[in-house]
Structures are given as C-alpha cells and as structure tokens.
Coordinates of C-alpha atoms in Angstrom, one line a residue:
M1 CA -47.9 -40.4 46.0
K2 CA -47.0 -38.7 49.3
I3 CA -49.0 -35.7 50.4
A4 CA -46.1 -33.3 50.1
T5 CA -45.2 -34.7 46.6
K6 CA -48.9 -34.5 45.6
K7 CA -49.2 -30.9 46.6
A8 CA -46.0 -30.1 44.7
A9 CA -47.3 -32.0 41.6
I10 CA -50.6 -30.0 41.6
G11 CA -48.5 -26.8 41.9
F12 CA -46.4 -27.9 38.9
I13 CA -49.6 -28.6 36.8
F14 CA -51.1 -25.3 37.9
V15 CA -48.0 -23.3 36.8
T16 CA -47.7 -25.2 33.5
L17 CA -51.3 -24.6 32.6
L18 CA -51.1 -21.0 33.8
I19 CA -48.2 -20.2 31.4
D20 CA -49.9 -22.2 28.6
V21 CA -53.2 -20.4 28.9
T22 CA -51.5 -17.0 29.3
G23 CA -49.8 -17.6 25.9
W24 CA -53.2 -18.3 24.4
G25 CA -54.8 -15.3 26.1
I26 CA -52.1 -13.0 24.8
I27 CA -53.2 -13.4 21.2
L28 CA -57.0 -13.1 21.6
P29 CA -57.3 -9.3 21.5
V30 CA -55.3 -9.0 18.2
V31 CA -56.8 -11.9 16.3
P32 CA -59.5 -9.8 14.6
K33 CA -56.9 -7.1 13.6
L34 CA -54.5 -9.7 12.1
I35 CA -57.3 -11.4 10.1
K36 CA -58.5 -8.1 8.8
E37 CA -54.9 -7.2 7.7
L38 CA -54.5 -10.5 5.8
I39 CA -58.0 -10.7 4.1
H40 CA -58.4 -6.9 3.6
A41 CA -62.0 -6.9 4.9
D42 CA -64.2 -5.6 7.7
I43 CA -64.7 -7.2 11.2
S44 CA -67.9 -8.8 10.3
E45 CA -66.3 -10.9 7.5
A46 CA -63.1 -11.4 9.7
A47 CA -65.3 -13.1 12.3
T48 CA -66.2 -15.9 9.8
Y49 CA -62.5 -16.6 9.2
G50 CA -62.0 -16.6 13.0
G51 CA -64.6 -19.3 13.2
W52 CA -63.0 -21.4 10.5
L53 CA -59.6 -21.1 12.2
G54 CA -61.3 -22.5 15.3
F55 CA -62.7 -25.3 13.1
A56 CA -59.2 -26.2 11.7
Y57 CA -57.8 -26.5 15.2
A58 CA -60.7 -28.4 16.6
F59 CA -60.9 -30.9 13.6
T60 CA -57.3 -31.9 13.9
Q61 CA -57.6 -32.1 17.7
F62 CA -60.7 -34.3 17.3
L63 CA -58.7 -36.8 15.2
F64 CA -55.6 -36.8 17.4
S65 CA -56.9 -36.4 21.0
P66 CA -57.8 -40.1 21.4
I67 CA -54.3 -41.0 20.2
I68 CA -52.7 -38.6 22.6
G69 CA -55.0 -39.7 25.5
N70 CA -54.1 -43.4 24.9
L71 CA -50.4 -42.6 24.5
S72 CA -50.5 -40.9 27.9
D73 CA -52.1 -44.1 29.4
R74 CA -49.2 -46.0 27.9
Y75 CA -46.1 -43.8 28.3
G76 CA -47.3 -41.4 31.1
R77 CA -48.6 -37.9 31.3
R78 CA -45.3 -36.0 31.4
P79 CA -44.0 -36.6 27.9
I80 CA -47.3 -35.9 26.3
I81 CA -47.6 -32.5 28.1
L82 CA -44.1 -31.6 27.0
I83 CA -44.8 -32.5 23.3
S84 CA -48.0 -30.4 23.5
L85 CA -46.2 -27.3 24.8
F86 CA -43.6 -27.6 22.0
G87 CA -46.3 -27.9 19.4
F88 CA -47.9 -24.7 20.7
T89 CA -44.6 -22.9 20.4
V90 CA -44.3 -23.8 16.7
D91 CA -47.9 -22.8 16.2
Y92 CA -47.4 -19.3 17.6
I93 CA -44.3 -18.8 15.5
F94 CA -46.3 -19.7 12.3
L95 CA -49.0 -17.2 13.3
A96 CA -46.5 -14.5 14.0
L97 CA -44.7 -14.9 10.6
A98 CA -47.9 -15.5 8.6
P99 CA -47.8 -13.6 5.2
T100 CA -51.2 -15.0 4.2
I101 CA -54.3 -16.4 5.9
S102 CA -53.3 -19.9 4.9
W103 CA -50.4 -19.7 7.3
L104 CA -52.8 -19.1 10.1
F105 CA -54.7 -22.3 9.2
L106 CA -51.4 -24.3 9.0
G107 CA -50.4 -23.1 12.5
R108 CA -53.8 -24.0 13.9
V109 CA -53.5 -27.5 12.4
I110 CA -50.1 -28.0 14.1
A111 CA -51.5 -26.9 17.4
G112 CA -54.5 -29.2 16.9
I113 CA -52.3 -32.2 16.4
T114 CA -50.2 -31.7 19.5
G115 CA -52.6 -29.7 21.6
A116 CA -53.4 -32.1 24.5
S117 CA -52.1 -30.2 27.5
M118 CA -55.5 -29.7 29.0
S119 CA -56.9 -33.2 28.6
T120 CA -53.6 -34.7 29.7
A121 CA -53.4 -32.3 32.7
S122 CA -57.0 -33.5 33.6
A123 CA -55.8 -37.1 33.6
Y124 CA -52.8 -36.0 35.7
I125 CA -55.1 -34.5 38.3
A126 CA -57.3 -37.6 38.2
D127 CA -54.2 -39.8 38.8
I128 CA -53.2 -38.1 42.0
S129 CA -56.6 -37.3 43.5
T130 CA -58.9 -39.2 45.8
D131 CA -62.6 -39.2 45.2
E132 CA -63.0 -36.6 47.9
E133 CA -60.3 -34.3 46.5
R134 CA -61.1 -34.7 42.8
A135 CA -63.7 -31.9 42.3
K136 CA -61.5 -29.5 44.4
N137 CA -58.4 -30.4 42.4
F138 CA -60.1 -30.1 39.1
G139 CA -60.9 -26.5 40.2
I140 CA -57.2 -25.9 40.0
I141 CA -57.4 -26.3 36.3
G142 CA -60.2 -23.7 36.2
A143 CA -58.2 -21.4 38.4
A144 CA -55.2 -21.7 36.0
L145 CA -57.5 -20.9 33.1
G146 CA -59.0 -17.9 34.9
L147 CA -55.6 -16.4 35.9
G148 CA -54.2 -17.1 32.5
F149 CA -57.0 -15.1 31.1
I150 CA -56.3 -12.3 33.5
I151 CA -52.7 -12.0 32.6
G152 CA -52.8 -13.0 28.9
P153 CA -55.4 -10.7 27.3
V154 CA -54.2 -7.7 29.3
I155 CA -50.6 -8.2 28.0
G156 CA -52.0 -8.9 24.5
G157 CA -54.0 -5.7 24.5
L158 CA -51.0 -3.7 25.6
L159 CA -48.6 -5.4 23.1
G160 CA -51.2 -4.9 20.3
Q161 CA -50.1 -1.2 20.3
F162 CA -46.9 -2.5 18.6
G163 CA -48.7 -4.3 15.9
A164 CA -50.9 -7.3 15.4
R165 CA -48.0 -9.8 15.4
A166 CA -46.1 -8.7 18.6
P167 CA -48.4 -10.8 20.9
F168 CA -47.8 -13.9 18.9
Y169 CA -44.0 -13.7 19.4
A170 CA -44.6 -13.2 23.1
A171 CA -46.9 -16.2 23.2
A172 CA -44.2 -18.3 21.5
V173 CA -41.6 -17.3 24.0
L174 CA -43.9 -18.1 26.9
C175 CA -44.7 -21.6 25.6
L176 CA -41.0 -22.3 25.0
L177 CA -40.2 -21.3 28.6
N178 CA -43.1 -23.5 29.7
F179 CA -41.7 -26.4 27.8
I180 CA -38.3 -25.9 29.5
Y181 CA -39.9 -25.5 32.9
G182 CA -41.9 -28.7 32.5
Y183 CA -38.8 -30.6 31.2
F184 CA -36.9 -30.0 34.4
I185 CA -39.6 -29.7 37.0
L186 CA -42.8 -31.7 36.1
P187 CA -42.9 -35.2 37.7
E188 CA -44.7 -38.2 36.3
S189 CA -48.1 -39.0 37.8
L190 CA -48.9 -42.4 36.3
E191 CA -47.0 -45.2 37.9
K192 CA -45.6 -47.8 35.4
E193 CA -47.6 -50.7 36.9
K194 CA -50.8 -48.7 36.2
R195 CA -50.1 -48.2 32.6
R196 CA -51.7 -50.2 29.8
P197 CA -50.7 -51.2 26.3
F198 CA -51.5 -48.9 23.5
A199 CA -54.4 -50.1 21.2
W200 CA -55.3 -48.5 17.9
K201 CA -58.9 -49.7 18.4
R202 CA -59.2 -47.5 21.4
A203 CA -57.1 -44.6 20.0
N204 CA -59.4 -43.3 17.4
P205 CA -62.4 -40.9 17.4
I206 CA -65.0 -43.6 16.9
G207 CA -63.3 -45.8 19.5
S208 CA -63.5 -42.9 21.9
F209 CA -67.2 -42.7 21.5
Q210 CA -67.5 -46.4 21.9
F211 CA -65.6 -46.0 25.2
L212 CA -68.3 -43.6 26.4
T213 CA -71.0 -45.9 25.4
R214 CA -69.6 -48.5 27.7
Y215 CA -70.7 -46.3 30.6
P216 CA -74.4 -45.4 29.9
K217 CA -74.8 -44.0 33.3
I218 CA -72.9 -40.9 32.2
S219 CA -74.5 -40.4 28.8
G220 CA -76.9 -37.7 30.0
L221 CA -74.1 -35.8 31.7
V222 CA -71.9 -36.1 28.6
T223 CA -74.8 -34.7 26.5
A224 CA -75.2 -31.8 28.8
L225 CA -71.4 -31.2 28.6
I226 CA -71.6 -31.2 24.8
L227 CA -74.3 -28.5 24.8
T228 CA -72.4 -26.5 27.4
Y229 CA -69.2 -26.6 25.3
I230 CA -71.1 -25.4 22.2
A231 CA -72.7 -22.5 24.2
I232 CA -69.4 -21.3 25.7
H233 CA -68.1 -20.7 22.1
A234 CA -70.4 -17.7 22.0
V235 CA -67.9 -16.1 24.3
Q236 CA -64.7 -17.8 23.4
S237 CA -65.0 -17.4 19.6
N238 CA -67.1 -14.3 19.4
W239 CA -66.4 -11.9 22.3
H240 CA -63.7 -9.8 20.6
F241 CA -65.6 -9.6 17.3
F242 CA -68.9 -8.7 19.0
T243 CA -67.4 -6.0 21.3
M244 CA -65.3 -4.4 18.6
Y245 CA -68.4 -4.3 16.3
K246 CA -71.1 -3.3 18.8
F247 CA -69.2 -0.9 21.1
G248 CA -66.1 0.1 19.0
W249 CA -63.7 -1.4 21.5
N250 CA -59.9 -1.4 20.7
E251 CA -57.5 -4.2 21.5
Q252 CA -56.7 -2.7 25.0
M253 CA -60.4 -2.7 26.0
V254 CA -61.0 -6.2 24.7
G255 CA -57.9 -7.3 26.7
C256 CA -59.1 -5.6 29.9
S257 CA -62.6 -7.2 29.6
L258 CA -61.2 -10.7 29.0
G259 CA -58.8 -10.0 31.9
L260 CA -61.7 -9.3 34.2
L261 CA -63.5 -12.4 33.0
G262 CA -60.4 -14.4 33.8
L263 CA -60.2 -12.8 37.3
L264 CA -63.8 -13.7 38.0
I265 CA -63.4 -17.2 36.8
G266 CA -60.3 -17.6 38.9
L267 CA -62.1 -16.4 42.0
V268 CA -65.0 -18.7 41.3
Q269 CA -62.9 -21.8 40.7
A270 CA -60.1 -21.2 43.2
V271 CA -62.1 -19.7 46.1
L272 CA -65.9 -19.8 45.7
I273 CA -66.1 -23.5 44.6
R274 CA -64.4 -24.5 47.9
W275 CA -67.4 -23.1 49.7
T276 CA -70.2 -24.0 47.2
L277 CA -69.2 -27.7 46.8
P278 CA -69.5 -28.6 50.5
K279 CA -72.6 -26.4 51.0
L280 CA -74.5 -27.2 47.8
G281 CA -73.0 -30.6 46.8
E282 CA -72.0 -31.6 43.3
K283 CA -75.5 -31.9 41.8
R284 CA -76.8 -28.5 42.9
S285 CA -73.5 -26.9 42.0
I286 CA -74.2 -28.2 38.4
Y287 CA -77.8 -26.9 38.4
Y288 CA -77.0 -23.5 39.7
G289 CA -73.9 -23.1 37.5
L290 CA -75.8 -23.8 34.3
V291 CA -78.6 -21.4 35.3
C292 CA -76.0 -18.6 35.9
Y293 CA -74.4 -19.3 32.6
A294 CA -77.8 -19.0 30.9
V295 CA -78.6 -15.7 32.6
G296 CA -75.2 -14.2 31.8
L297 CA -75.4 -15.1 28.1
F298 CA -79.0 -13.8 27.8
L299 CA -77.9 -10.4 29.3
F300 CA -74.9 -10.3 26.9
A301 CA -77.2 -10.7 24.0
F302 CA -79.2 -7.6 24.8
A303 CA -76.5 -5.3 26.2
S304 CA -76.8 -1.8 24.7
E305 CA -73.8 -0.1 26.4
G306 CA -70.2 -1.3 26.8
W307 CA -70.2 -1.0 30.6
M308 CA -73.1 -3.6 30.7
M309 CA -70.7 -6.3 29.3
F310 CA -68.5 -5.8 32.3
A311 CA -71.4 -6.0 34.8
F312 CA -72.9 -9.1 33.1
L313 CA -69.6 -10.9 33.4
V314 CA -70.6 -11.5 37.1
P315 CA -73.5 -13.9 36.6
Y316 CA -71.8 -15.5 33.6
S317 CA -68.6 -16.2 35.7
L318 CA -70.7 -17.7 38.5
G319 CA -71.6 -20.5 36.1
G320 CA -68.1 -21.8 36.6
I321 CA -69.2 -23.7 39.7
C322 CA -70.8 -26.3 37.5
G323 CA -67.7 -27.4 35.4
P324 CA -65.5 -29.1 38.1
A325 CA -68.6 -30.6 39.8
L326 CA -69.8 -32.1 36.5
Q327 CA -66.4 -33.4 35.6
S328 CA -66.0 -34.9 39.0
V329 CA -69.3 -36.8 38.8
I330 CA -68.3 -38.2 35.4
T331 CA -64.8 -39.4 36.5
K332 CA -66.2 -41.1 39.6
N333 CA -67.9 -43.6 37.2
I334 CA -64.7 -44.5 35.3
P335 CA -61.9 -46.9 36.5
T336 CA -58.5 -45.4 37.4
N337 CA -56.5 -47.0 34.5
A338 CA -59.0 -45.5 32.0
Q339 CA -58.9 -41.9 33.1
G340 CA -56.5 -41.0 30.3
E341 CA -58.8 -42.6 27.8
L342 CA -61.8 -40.8 29.4
Q343 CA -60.1 -37.4 29.1
G344 CA -59.1 -38.2 25.5
A345 CA -62.7 -39.1 24.8
L346 CA -64.0 -35.9 26.5
A347 CA -61.4 -33.9 24.6
S348 CA -62.7 -35.5 21.4
L349 CA -66.2 -34.4 22.3
A350 CA -65.0 -30.9 23.1
S351 CA -63.3 -30.9 19.7
I352 CA -66.5 -31.9 17.9
T353 CA -68.3 -29.0 19.6
A354 CA -65.4 -26.8 18.8
I355 CA -65.6 -27.9 15.2
A356 CA -69.2 -26.8 15.2
G357 CA -69.2 -24.1 17.8
P358 CA -67.0 -21.4 16.3
P359 CA -68.4 -21.5 12.8
I360 CA -72.0 -21.5 14.2
M361 CA -71.4 -18.6 16.5
T362 CA -69.2 -16.4 14.2
N363 CA -71.4 -17.1 11.1
L364 CA -74.5 -16.3 13.1
F365 CA -72.7 -13.0 14.1
Y366 CA -71.9 -12.3 10.5
Y367 CA -75.4 -13.1 9.3
F368 CA -76.9 -10.6 11.7
T369 CA -74.3 -7.9 11.2
H370 CA -73.4 -7.7 7.5
D371 CA -74.9 -5.0 5.3
S372 CA -77.7 -7.0 3.7
T373 CA -79.0 -8.7 6.9
P374 CA -82.8 -8.7 7.3
F375 CA -82.3 -7.0 10.7
K376 CA -79.3 -6.2 13.0
F377 CA -78.9 -8.4 16.1
A378 CA -75.2 -8.8 16.9
G379 CA -76.1 -10.6 20.2
A380 CA -77.7 -13.6 18.3
P381 CA -74.8 -16.0 19.3
F382 CA -75.2 -15.2 23.0
F383 CA -79.0 -15.7 22.7
L384 CA -78.6 -19.1 21.1
A385 CA -76.0 -20.0 23.8
A386 CA -78.4 -19.1 26.6
L387 CA -81.0 -21.5 25.1
L388 CA -78.4 -24.3 24.9
M389 CA -77.5 -23.8 28.6
G390 CA -81.2 -24.0 29.5
I391 CA -81.6 -27.3 27.6
S392 CA -78.4 -28.6 29.3
S393 CA -79.8 -27.9 32.8
M394 CA -83.0 -29.8 32.0
I395 CA -81.0 -32.8 30.7
V396 CA -78.9 -32.8 33.9
Y397 CA -82.0 -32.7 36.1
T398 CA -83.6 -35.6 34.2
T399 CA -80.4 -37.7 34.5
F400 CA -80.1 -37.2 38.2
K401 CA -83.8 -37.9 38.7
K402 CA -83.5 -41.2 36.8
D403 CA -80.4 -42.2 38.9
K404 CA -82.4 -41.4 42.1
R405 CA -85.2 -43.7 41.0
K406 CA -82.8 -46.6 40.3
Q407 CA -81.1 -46.2 43.7
S408 CA -84.5 -46.3 45.5

C-alpha cells in the first residue's frame, strides 16, 4: 500500500472507531438510571445487573469473535467492520425501546454476536503497518478510544437530562452514520492473495486458544494481558455505579469525569506514546504503564472526596503507554497472514475476561455497599484491580528475563 493511501486508510479507521466509541460512550452515564427504572431498585443492586449485562455481551462475543476474525482473514476486513457497525445500531435501538430488563440483555447479545469492530480494526492496522510503525499505529486505536470517551460521555451526560433513553437513540444514529461512512469511504486492507481459506477448526473459541499455544513465546505476555483486561473492568464496569454511590454524582458529573478520562487517554496514546516508545522502548513502556495503572487504581479505592477521582485519573491514564507496546510485541511474533486470527484469539481472551470481569467487579461493589455488608468499602473493586496490575507487571518482568537468557 502506498504511503499516501496508507495514511488515508489509518485516518479512515481512526474516524470509524472514533464514531463507534462515541456511540458507546454516550450511553455510559445513563445506564445505572435506566437499570434502576426497569428493576425498581437502588444503585447497589443495579450494579449487579450492569455486571451481568456485560457478561451477556462478552459471552456471545467470546463465542463469535474467532469466527469473525477468521472471516476477516478470508473475506477481508472491510465487510466485517461494516457488519459490526450495523449490529451495534440494532443493539442501541433495542436498548432505547426496552420495556423490561430482558430487552437490555437481548440487545447486548446482538451486539456481542456482531461486535468485532475493535479486533478487526486491529487486524486492519497490522495489515498496513511495518514492524517499526506498528506500536505507533496501534496507538491510533487508543487515541480513538480516548477521544470517543471525551465526546461520548459528555454528550450522554447532557442528553441524560431528557431521560435515560435519549442517549441510546443518539448512539443508534451515530452508529448508523458510521456504517454509511464506512460503506462509501473505508478501503480494504487485506489483499486477495494474502487471504486464506476459512476453517471451522480455527474459527472456534477452543481453536483460538490452540492458536495461541502454537506460539509459547507470547504465553507470558498473553497472561499479563488477561489480568490487565480483568483489572480495567474495575473502571469500565464500575466507575458510574461507584461515583454515584460514593459521591452522589449525577449523569452530567459522571459524563464529565469519563470525558476527562478520555481526554487523558487520548493525550497519552496520541502524543505521549510517540515520545515514550523511542525513549523507553517497548519493554520499559510496558513496565511503567502497568505500575501507573496499579497506582491509579489503588488511589481510586481509597478516595474520600469527589475531586480526588479527577486528580487520580492522571496516574491511571499514564498506564495507557503499556497497551500499544504490549500488543506490538505480541504481533511481532505472529505471521502476517495470521494477524486476523491473532486478533480474533485476543478478542476471545478479552471476552473471557469480560465474562468474568464485570460480574466480579460489580458484585464485589454490591457486597461491600448493600445494607447487610460486614463493613462498607465501595472501593474494593479498585483495590482488587490494583493487585492484579501488580501481578501482571511481575509476569511481564519474568517473561522478558527468560527471553533475555535464551538470547544470550
């Protein structure tokens, strides 16, 4: 792919993911309110439903991600991304119209089946990147995530004034516009001669793990990635419930805090990482990033005032330097024509952690906040997450140390 075309393609992926994540971010501030309306309960109990909704999405994505990843290796990235965007449109319409909590679960299942935009976008980036450019280009995905979280939650918080369902309609419209944009603008990244036949043996969750076992060199890094994914759900699945319970925040305040988090992540992955990667290298970027994550999560756990959550977003966001570096190291050990399968396998792993992560974090929150709890500790999910980040950093250190011994 020519340099000009490559830059344009990266731009297309960035805009596609930005709109996609913005749509998801819009609904976050109002999810607790909608669940409370449907189940007629307090926020502590609503959190458990929020966790199980995450479980429903993740479980279906776990089953279907390997299929989607292998289909993208067979038919190209573009059609898979478009199908994913249309699936999210249908999901948000279901959520907006939901008369009962079961409709929310049905919508999440639909999104889980088709929700492969992130993994397929990762394969797209891998297709058009050299080894030298890969970590930097993966940072584009992080930047889109960050900016989407700036725009989405703030809009969602503002729209929440018009009812818990208004942001879902807005998200559906955004995803539909994104689908139309991608249909007319997004080019294909995987050349026909590089595609491979679809095989059911490789397109299933067990086959995806077998794929990872064929590359034992990355097993330690994949384990660290699993623990990191679980830990991050303390923020992704629990932030809005925690801050509403602990500090009495409304939808607008939740939206602003998540918007600031998105801004900081965007700055880290779009700007800071371009300085840290050359200066620190990939290995030290991973180390320092995991430590920053752990520190930020620990501080969240013991925050006693609302303003502290804003301040503690800084060390937590700095942890974002580890993600692109870790993903880059993993992809460098995988052949070009298996990048889609790799991303499908990693998405399956992420789905497994998302199957476990939201229920663990939200039920832990419920256990330490409901009326008959032995003692109140709303920050328990953040504390557990900090421990997991610490373990992850030790695994990464051990893995790189072993590799260094083998090389010498």
